[in-house]
Short mmCIF file of C-alpha atoms in Angstrom, two decimals:
data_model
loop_
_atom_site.label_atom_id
_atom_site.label_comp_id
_atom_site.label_asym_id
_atom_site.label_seq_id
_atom_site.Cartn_x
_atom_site.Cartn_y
_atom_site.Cartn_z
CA UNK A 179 -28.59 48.78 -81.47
CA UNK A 180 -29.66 47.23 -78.38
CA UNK A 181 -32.95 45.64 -77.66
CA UNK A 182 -33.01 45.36 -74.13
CA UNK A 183 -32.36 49.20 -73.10
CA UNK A 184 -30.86 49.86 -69.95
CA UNK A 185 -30.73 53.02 -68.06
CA UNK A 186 -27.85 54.84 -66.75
CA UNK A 187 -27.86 57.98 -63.96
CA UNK A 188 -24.19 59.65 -64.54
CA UNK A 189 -23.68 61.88 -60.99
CA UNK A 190 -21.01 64.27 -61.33
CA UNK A 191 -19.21 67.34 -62.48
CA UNK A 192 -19.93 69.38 -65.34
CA UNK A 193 -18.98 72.58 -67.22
CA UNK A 194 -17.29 74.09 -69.93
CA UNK A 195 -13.50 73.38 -70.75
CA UNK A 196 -11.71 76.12 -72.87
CA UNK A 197 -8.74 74.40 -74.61
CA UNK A 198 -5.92 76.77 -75.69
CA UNK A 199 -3.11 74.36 -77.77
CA UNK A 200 0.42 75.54 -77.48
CA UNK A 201 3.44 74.86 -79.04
CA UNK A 202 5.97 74.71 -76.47
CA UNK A 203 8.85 75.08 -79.65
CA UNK A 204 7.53 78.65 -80.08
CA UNK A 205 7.69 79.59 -76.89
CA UNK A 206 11.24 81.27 -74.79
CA UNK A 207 13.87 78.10 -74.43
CA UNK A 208 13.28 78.43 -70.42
CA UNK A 209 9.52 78.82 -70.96
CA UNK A 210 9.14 74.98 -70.90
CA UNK A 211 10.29 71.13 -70.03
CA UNK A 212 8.96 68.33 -71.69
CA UNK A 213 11.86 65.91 -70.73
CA UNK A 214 11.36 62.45 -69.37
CA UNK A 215 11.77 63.28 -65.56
CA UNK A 216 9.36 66.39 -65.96
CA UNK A 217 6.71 68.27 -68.14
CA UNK A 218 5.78 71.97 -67.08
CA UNK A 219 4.99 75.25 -68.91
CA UNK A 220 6.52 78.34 -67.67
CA UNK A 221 5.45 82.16 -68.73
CA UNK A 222 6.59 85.40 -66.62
CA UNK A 223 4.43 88.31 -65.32
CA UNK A 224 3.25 90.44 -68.01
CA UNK A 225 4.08 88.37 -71.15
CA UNK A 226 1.73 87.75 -73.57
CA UNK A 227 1.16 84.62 -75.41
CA UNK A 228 -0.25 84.51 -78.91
CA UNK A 229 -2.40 81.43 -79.47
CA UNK A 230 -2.96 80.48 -83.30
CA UNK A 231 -6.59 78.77 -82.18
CA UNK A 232 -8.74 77.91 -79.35
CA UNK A 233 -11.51 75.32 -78.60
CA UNK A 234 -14.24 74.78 -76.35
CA UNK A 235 -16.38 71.40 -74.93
CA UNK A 236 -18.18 70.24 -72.47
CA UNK A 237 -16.20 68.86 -69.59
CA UNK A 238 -16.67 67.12 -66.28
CA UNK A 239 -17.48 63.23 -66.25
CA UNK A 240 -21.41 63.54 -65.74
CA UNK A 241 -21.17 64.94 -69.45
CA UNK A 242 -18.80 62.94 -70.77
CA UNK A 243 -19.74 59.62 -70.04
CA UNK A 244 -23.65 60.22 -70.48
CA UNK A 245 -22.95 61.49 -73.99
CA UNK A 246 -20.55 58.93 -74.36
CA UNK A 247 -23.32 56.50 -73.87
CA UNK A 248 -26.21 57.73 -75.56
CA UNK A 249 -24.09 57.89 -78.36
CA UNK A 250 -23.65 53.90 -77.97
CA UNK A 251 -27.37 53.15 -77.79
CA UNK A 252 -27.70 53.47 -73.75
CA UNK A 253 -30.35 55.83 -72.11
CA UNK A 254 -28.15 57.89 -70.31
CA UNK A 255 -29.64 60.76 -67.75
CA UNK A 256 -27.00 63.55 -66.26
CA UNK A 257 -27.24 64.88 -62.98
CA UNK A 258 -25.39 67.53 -61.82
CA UNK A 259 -25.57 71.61 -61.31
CA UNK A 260 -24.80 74.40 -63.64
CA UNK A 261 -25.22 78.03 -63.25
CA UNK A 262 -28.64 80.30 -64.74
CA UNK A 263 -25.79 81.92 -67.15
CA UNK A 264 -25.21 81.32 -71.16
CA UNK A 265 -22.60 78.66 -69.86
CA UNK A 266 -25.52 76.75 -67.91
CA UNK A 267 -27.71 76.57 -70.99
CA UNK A 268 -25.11 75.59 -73.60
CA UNK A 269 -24.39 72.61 -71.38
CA UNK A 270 -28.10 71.38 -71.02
CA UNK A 271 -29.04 72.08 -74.61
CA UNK A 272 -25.55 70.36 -75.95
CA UNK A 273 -27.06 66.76 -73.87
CA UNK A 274 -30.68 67.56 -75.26
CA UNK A 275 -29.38 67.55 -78.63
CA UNK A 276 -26.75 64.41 -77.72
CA UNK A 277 -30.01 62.74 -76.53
CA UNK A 278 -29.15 62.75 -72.73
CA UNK A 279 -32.17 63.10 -70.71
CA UNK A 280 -31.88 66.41 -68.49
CA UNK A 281 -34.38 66.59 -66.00
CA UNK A 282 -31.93 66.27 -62.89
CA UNK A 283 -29.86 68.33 -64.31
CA UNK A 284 -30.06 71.69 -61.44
CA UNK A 285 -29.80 75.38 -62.82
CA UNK A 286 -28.80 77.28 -59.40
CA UNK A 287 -29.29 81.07 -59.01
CA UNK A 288 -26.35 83.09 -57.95
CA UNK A 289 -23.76 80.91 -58.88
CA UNK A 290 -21.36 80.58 -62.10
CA UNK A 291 -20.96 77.16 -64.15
CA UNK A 292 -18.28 75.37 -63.46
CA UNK A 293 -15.22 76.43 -66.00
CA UNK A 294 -11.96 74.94 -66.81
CA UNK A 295 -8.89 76.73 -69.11
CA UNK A 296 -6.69 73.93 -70.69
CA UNK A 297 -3.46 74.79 -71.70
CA UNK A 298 -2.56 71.68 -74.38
CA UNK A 299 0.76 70.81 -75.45
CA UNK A 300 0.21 70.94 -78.99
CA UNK A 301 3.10 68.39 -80.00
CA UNK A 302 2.43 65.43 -77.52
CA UNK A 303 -1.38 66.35 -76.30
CA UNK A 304 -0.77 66.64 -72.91
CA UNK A 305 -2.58 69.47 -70.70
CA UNK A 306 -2.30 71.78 -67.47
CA UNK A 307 -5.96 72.49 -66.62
CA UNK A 308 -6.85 75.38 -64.54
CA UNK A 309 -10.51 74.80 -63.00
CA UNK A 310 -13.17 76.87 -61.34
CA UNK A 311 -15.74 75.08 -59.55
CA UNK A 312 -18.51 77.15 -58.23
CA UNK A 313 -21.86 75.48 -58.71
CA UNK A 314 -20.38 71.90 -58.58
CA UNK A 315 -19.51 72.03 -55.32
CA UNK A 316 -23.20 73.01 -54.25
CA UNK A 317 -24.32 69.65 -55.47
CA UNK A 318 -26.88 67.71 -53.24
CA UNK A 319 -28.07 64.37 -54.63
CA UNK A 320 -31.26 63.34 -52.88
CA UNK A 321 -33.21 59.79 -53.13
CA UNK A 322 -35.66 61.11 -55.65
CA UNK A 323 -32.85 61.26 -58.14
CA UNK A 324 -32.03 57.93 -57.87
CA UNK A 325 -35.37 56.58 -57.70
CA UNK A 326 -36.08 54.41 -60.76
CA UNK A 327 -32.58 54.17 -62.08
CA UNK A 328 -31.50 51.07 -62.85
CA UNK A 329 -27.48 52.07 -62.76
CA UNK A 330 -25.71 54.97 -61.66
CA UNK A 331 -22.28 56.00 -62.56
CA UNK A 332 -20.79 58.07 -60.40
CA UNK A 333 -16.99 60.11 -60.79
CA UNK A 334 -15.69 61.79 -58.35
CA UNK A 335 -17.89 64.58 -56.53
CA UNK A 336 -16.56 67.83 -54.87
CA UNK A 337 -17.69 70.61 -52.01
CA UNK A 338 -19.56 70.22 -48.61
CA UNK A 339 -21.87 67.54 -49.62
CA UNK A 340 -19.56 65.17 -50.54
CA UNK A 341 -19.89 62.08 -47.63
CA UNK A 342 -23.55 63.10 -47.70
CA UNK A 343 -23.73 62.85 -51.32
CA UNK A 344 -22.01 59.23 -51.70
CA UNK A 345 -24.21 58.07 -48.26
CA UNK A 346 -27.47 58.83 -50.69
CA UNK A 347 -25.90 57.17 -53.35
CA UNK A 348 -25.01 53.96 -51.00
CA UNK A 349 -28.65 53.53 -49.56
CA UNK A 350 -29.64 53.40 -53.09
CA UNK A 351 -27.47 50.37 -53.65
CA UNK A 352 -28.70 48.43 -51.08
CA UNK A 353 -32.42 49.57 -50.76
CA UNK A 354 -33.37 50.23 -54.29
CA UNK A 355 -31.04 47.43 -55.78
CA UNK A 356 -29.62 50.43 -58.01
CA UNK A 357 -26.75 49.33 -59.50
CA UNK A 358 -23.40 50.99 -59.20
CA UNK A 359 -20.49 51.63 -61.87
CA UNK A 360 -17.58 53.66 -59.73
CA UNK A 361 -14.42 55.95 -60.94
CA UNK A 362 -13.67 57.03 -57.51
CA UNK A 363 -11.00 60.37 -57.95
CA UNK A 364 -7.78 60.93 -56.09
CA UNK A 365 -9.49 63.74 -53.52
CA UNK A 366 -12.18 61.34 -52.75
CA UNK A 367 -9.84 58.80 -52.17
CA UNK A 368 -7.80 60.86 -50.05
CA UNK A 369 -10.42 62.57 -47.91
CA UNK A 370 -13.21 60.27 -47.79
CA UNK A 371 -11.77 56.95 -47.74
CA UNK A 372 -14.21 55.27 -45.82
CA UNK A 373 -17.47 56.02 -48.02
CA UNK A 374 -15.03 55.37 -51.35
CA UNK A 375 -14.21 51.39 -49.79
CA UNK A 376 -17.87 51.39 -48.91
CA UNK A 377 -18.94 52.21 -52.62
CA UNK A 378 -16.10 50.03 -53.91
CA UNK A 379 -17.57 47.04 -52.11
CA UNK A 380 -21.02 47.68 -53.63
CA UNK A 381 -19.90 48.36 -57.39
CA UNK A 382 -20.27 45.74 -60.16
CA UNK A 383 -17.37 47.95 -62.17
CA UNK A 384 -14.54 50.02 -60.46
CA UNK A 385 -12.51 51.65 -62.93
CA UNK A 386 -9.06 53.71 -61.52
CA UNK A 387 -6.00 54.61 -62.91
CA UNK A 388 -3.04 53.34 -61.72
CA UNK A 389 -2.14 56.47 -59.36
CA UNK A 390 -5.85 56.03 -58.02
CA UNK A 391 -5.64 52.03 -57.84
CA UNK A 392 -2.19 52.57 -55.19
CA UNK A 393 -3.75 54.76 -52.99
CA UNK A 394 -7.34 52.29 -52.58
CA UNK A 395 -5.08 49.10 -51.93
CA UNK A 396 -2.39 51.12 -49.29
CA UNK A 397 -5.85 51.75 -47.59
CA UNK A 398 -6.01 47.54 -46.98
CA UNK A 399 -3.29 47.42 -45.11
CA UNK A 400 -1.86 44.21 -46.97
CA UNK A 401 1.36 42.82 -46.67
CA UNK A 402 3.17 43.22 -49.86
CA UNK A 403 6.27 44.45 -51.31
CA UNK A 404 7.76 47.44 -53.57
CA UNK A 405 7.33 45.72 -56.35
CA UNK A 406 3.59 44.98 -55.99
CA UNK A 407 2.62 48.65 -56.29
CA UNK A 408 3.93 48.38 -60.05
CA UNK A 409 1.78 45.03 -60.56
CA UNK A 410 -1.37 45.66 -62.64
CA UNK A 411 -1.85 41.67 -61.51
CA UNK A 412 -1.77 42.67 -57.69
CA UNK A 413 -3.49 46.25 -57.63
CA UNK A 414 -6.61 44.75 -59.88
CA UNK A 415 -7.08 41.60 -57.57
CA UNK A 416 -7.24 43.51 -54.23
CA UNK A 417 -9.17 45.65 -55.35
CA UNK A 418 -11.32 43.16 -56.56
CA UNK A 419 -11.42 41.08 -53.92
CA UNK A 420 -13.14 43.94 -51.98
CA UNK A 421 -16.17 44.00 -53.82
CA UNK A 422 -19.13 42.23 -53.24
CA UNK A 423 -19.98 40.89 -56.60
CA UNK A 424 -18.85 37.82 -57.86
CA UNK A 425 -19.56 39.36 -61.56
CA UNK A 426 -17.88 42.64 -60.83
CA UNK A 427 -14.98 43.75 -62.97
CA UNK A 428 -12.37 46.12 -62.18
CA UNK A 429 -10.31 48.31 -64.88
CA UNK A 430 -7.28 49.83 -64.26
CA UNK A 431 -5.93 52.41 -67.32
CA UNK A 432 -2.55 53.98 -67.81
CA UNK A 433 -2.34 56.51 -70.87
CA UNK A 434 -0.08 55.45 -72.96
CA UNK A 435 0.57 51.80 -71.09
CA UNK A 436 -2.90 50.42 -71.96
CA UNK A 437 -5.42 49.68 -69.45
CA UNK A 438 -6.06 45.95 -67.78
CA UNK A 439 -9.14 44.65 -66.66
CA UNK A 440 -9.70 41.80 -64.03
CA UNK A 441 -12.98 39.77 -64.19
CA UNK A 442 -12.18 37.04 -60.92
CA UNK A 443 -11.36 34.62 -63.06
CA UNK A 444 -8.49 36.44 -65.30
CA UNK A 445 -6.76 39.38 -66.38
CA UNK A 446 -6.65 41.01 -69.30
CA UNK A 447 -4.59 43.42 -71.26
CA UNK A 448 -5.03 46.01 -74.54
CA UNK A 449 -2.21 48.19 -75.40
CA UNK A 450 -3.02 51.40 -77.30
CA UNK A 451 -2.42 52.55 -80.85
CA UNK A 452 0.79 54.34 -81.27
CA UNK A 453 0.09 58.05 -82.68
CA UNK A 454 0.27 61.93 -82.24
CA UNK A 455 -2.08 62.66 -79.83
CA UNK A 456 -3.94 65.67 -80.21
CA UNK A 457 -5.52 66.16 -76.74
CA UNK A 458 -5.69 63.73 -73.81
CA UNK A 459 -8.68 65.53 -72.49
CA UNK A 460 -11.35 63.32 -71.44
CA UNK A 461 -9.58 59.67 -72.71
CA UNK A 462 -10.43 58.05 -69.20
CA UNK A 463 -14.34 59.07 -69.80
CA UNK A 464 -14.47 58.03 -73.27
CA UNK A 465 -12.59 54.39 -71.83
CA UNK A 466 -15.12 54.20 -69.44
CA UNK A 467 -18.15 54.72 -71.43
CA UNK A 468 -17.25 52.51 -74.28
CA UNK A 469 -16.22 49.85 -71.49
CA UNK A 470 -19.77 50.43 -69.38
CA UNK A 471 -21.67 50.00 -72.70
CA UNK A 472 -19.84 46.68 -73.68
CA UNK A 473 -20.48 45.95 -70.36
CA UNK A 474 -23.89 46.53 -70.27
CA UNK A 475 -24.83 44.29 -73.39
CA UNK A 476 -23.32 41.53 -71.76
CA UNK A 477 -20.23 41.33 -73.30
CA UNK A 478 -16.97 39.55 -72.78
CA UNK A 479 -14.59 41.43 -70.90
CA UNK A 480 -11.92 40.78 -74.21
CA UNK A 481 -15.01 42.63 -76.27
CA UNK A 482 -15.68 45.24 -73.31
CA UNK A 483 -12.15 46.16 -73.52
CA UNK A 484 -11.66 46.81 -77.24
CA UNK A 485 -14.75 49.08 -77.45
CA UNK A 486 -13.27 51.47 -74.40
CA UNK A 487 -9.87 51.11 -76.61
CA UNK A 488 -11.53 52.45 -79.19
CA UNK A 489 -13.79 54.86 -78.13
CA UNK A 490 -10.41 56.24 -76.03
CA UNK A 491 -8.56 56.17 -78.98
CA UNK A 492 -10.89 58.51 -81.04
CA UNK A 493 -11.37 60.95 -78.64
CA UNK A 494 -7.77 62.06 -78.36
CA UNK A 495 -7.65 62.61 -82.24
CA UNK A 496 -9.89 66.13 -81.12
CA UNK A 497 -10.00 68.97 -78.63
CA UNK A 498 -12.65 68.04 -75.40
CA UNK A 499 -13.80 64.91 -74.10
CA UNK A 500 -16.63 64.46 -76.42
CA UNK A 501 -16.12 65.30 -79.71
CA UNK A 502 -14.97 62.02 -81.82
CA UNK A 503 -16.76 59.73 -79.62
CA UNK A 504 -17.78 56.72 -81.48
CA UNK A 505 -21.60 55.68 -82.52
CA UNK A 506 -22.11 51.81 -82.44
CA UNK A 507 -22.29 50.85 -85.84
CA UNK A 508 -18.52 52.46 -86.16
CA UNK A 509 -17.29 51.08 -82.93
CA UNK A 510 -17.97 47.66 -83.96
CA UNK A 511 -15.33 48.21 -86.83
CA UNK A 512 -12.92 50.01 -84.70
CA UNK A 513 -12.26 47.95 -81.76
CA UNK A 514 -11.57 45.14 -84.00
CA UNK A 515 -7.95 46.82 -84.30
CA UNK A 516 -7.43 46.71 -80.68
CA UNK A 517 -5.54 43.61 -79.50
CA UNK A 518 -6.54 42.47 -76.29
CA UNK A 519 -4.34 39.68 -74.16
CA UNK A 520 -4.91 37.62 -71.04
#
C-alpha cells in the first residue's frame, strides 16, 4: 500500500443502476440489430419481456471512481446528492462499507435518488440506459467542500447549477492550489464550453473518449484536416497543449480500440484483452480510477496505463461499475498482462 496517502474529492453523479441482460437471439427477428452499421433493441406496445435475471449497483462516476480508489489504497471522499429514500441510504452505506468517506455526501428532502434501468445485450455487453435524474441535478458544490482537499475529480455534472458548480470548482484550483483530475462529458462539452476549456487548462489529467476528445479540439479552431479527427496523435496533443501543466497527462479511451495516453513528451498505447464482455457498464470509471491511482503514486505513464487496463478489464467481466474492481495487491499481477506501446 501506499505510504504517502493522498486525498481525493470525487464531485459527481450518483444512484442506483438496475441492469436487466437480454438476449437479443430470444427475442422477435425484427425486435433487434446488432449489425456493424447499427445496434438498437426494439419491443412494441404491450409486449412483455421475460428476463431470466436482473442486477443492481451503484452508478454515477462520484461512486465509481471513489470506490474505485479506496479500493487501490487512496482516501477517496464522494460528494454528491441522493434522495431521504431506501435508494439514498443503500448508496451511502455501500461507500461506508467500501471505505469512502461520506460526509459531503447531501440527503435532500422531497426528492428521489437518481435511478438508471440498463437494458444489456447479453451476448456482446453492450447497454441502452434509461436514466432518471432528480436529486442530481439539485447539486450545489460550495467552497467548504473543497476546502482541505488535496485533488478533486470531477465527471460531468448536470441541472441548474452546472456553470456555477464548475466556477466553485475553478476558484479552488487557483486559490486553494486544489488539484484537478477532469472527465469532462459530452453535455458539458456541448453547453458549457467555456468553463470545460477553463477546467481543461487547469487539470494535471484530462481523460475523454474519443467522441468527447473531437468535440474539445473543434472548439480550438485549428487548422487541420479530415483525417486528423481519427488521429489519437493529434486529438491528445491539442488537447494537451491547452493545459497549463507541464506534468499533465491526457488519456483518450476507445472500448474496444484501447485507450492512448500523451505525457508532452510521448504517446502511448495499450490495446485491450480480447473476450466476451459481460457488461460495459462503468469501464471508463474503472480506467480512470486505476489510471488516477497509478498516477498518484508517481508512476510512469507505461505503469499508469496498465493498471487502468486492468482495472477496466475486470470490471466488464460483472454487472455495474463496481463490482470486480481490483485491490492493489491483485492489480499489480494483472496489469502485467497488458502491453503498453509508445
Amino acid at each position: 500500500m501506499m505510504h504517502d496517502q493522498q486525498k481525493v474529492l470525487c464531485i459527481g453523479s450518483m444512484g442506483k443502476d438496475i441492469f436487466f441482460p437480454i438476449d437479443p437471439t430470444q427475442l422477435p427477428h425484427d425486435a433487434h440489430c446488432s449489425d456493424t452499421q447499427a445496434k438498437w433493441f426494439r419491443f412494441a406496445y404491450g409486449s412483455k419481456i421475460h428476463v431470466e435475471d436482473r442486477f443492481s449497483a451503484l452508478g454515477g462516476c462520484a461512486c465509481n471512481v471513489s470506490v474505485g480508489l479506496s479500493r487501490l489504497g487512496i482516501s477517496a471522499s464522494a460528494c454528491g446528492n441522493v434522495g431521504n429514500d431506501a435508494e439514498g441510504r443503500w448508496i451511502t452505506e455501500f461507500l461506508k462499507n467500501a471505505r469512502v468517506f461520506t460526509e459531503k455526501i447531501r440527503t435532500v428532502d422531497d426528492a428521489k435518488t437518481d435511478l438508471s434501468m440498463i437494458l444489456v445485450d447479453s451476448t456482446i455487453g453492450e447497454r441502452t440506459i434509461f436514466v432518471n435524474r432528480d436529486v442530481g441535478e439539485k447539486l450545489v458544490i460550495n467552497a467548504q467542500d473543497i476546502s482541505g482537499e488535496q485533488w478533486c475529480y470531477m465527471g460531468s455534472l448536470y441541472g441548474e447549477h452546472i456553470q456555477e458548480n464548475m466556477r466553485v470548482v475553478h476558484r479552488a484550483l487557483v486559490e486553494q492550489s486544489v488539484k484537478l483530475a477532469y472527465n469532462p462529458g459530452g453535455s458539458n462539452i456541448a453547453h458549457d464550453t467555456d468553463v470545460v476549456l477553463d477546467l481543461i487548462h487547469h487539470a494535471y489529467v484530462v481523460f475523454v473518449n474519443r467522441s468527447e476528445a473531437r468535440d474539445i479540439v473543434a472548439q480550438f479552431n485549428l487548422p487541420h484536416n479530415v483525417d486528423d479527427q481519427h488521429d489519437e496523435t493529434f486529438l491528445t496533443h491539442t488537447i494537451k497543449q491547452h493545459m497549463k501543466s507541464d506534468n499533465g497527462v491526457v488519456v483518450l479511451t476507445d472500448g474496444r480500440n484501447g485507450a492512448w495516453a500523451y505525457n508532452g513528451e510521448y504517446i502511448v498505447h495499450t490495446e485491450v484483452i480480447e473476450k466476451k464482455v459481460c457488461d460495459a457498464t462503468g469501464a471508463g470509471d474503472a480506467f480512470a480510477s486505476g489510471f488516477f491511482a497509478g498516477f498518484l503514486q508517481g508512476f510512469s505513464v507505461e505503469k499508469c496505463m496498465q493498471w487502468g487496463s486492468a482495472n477496466s478489464d475486470a470490471v466488464i467481466d460483472y454487472y455495474g461499475a463496481q463490482e470486480g474492481l481490483l485491490l492493489y495487491d491483485i492489480i499489480e499481477e494483472r496489469s502485467q498482462t497488458f502491453v503498453v506501446k509508445k
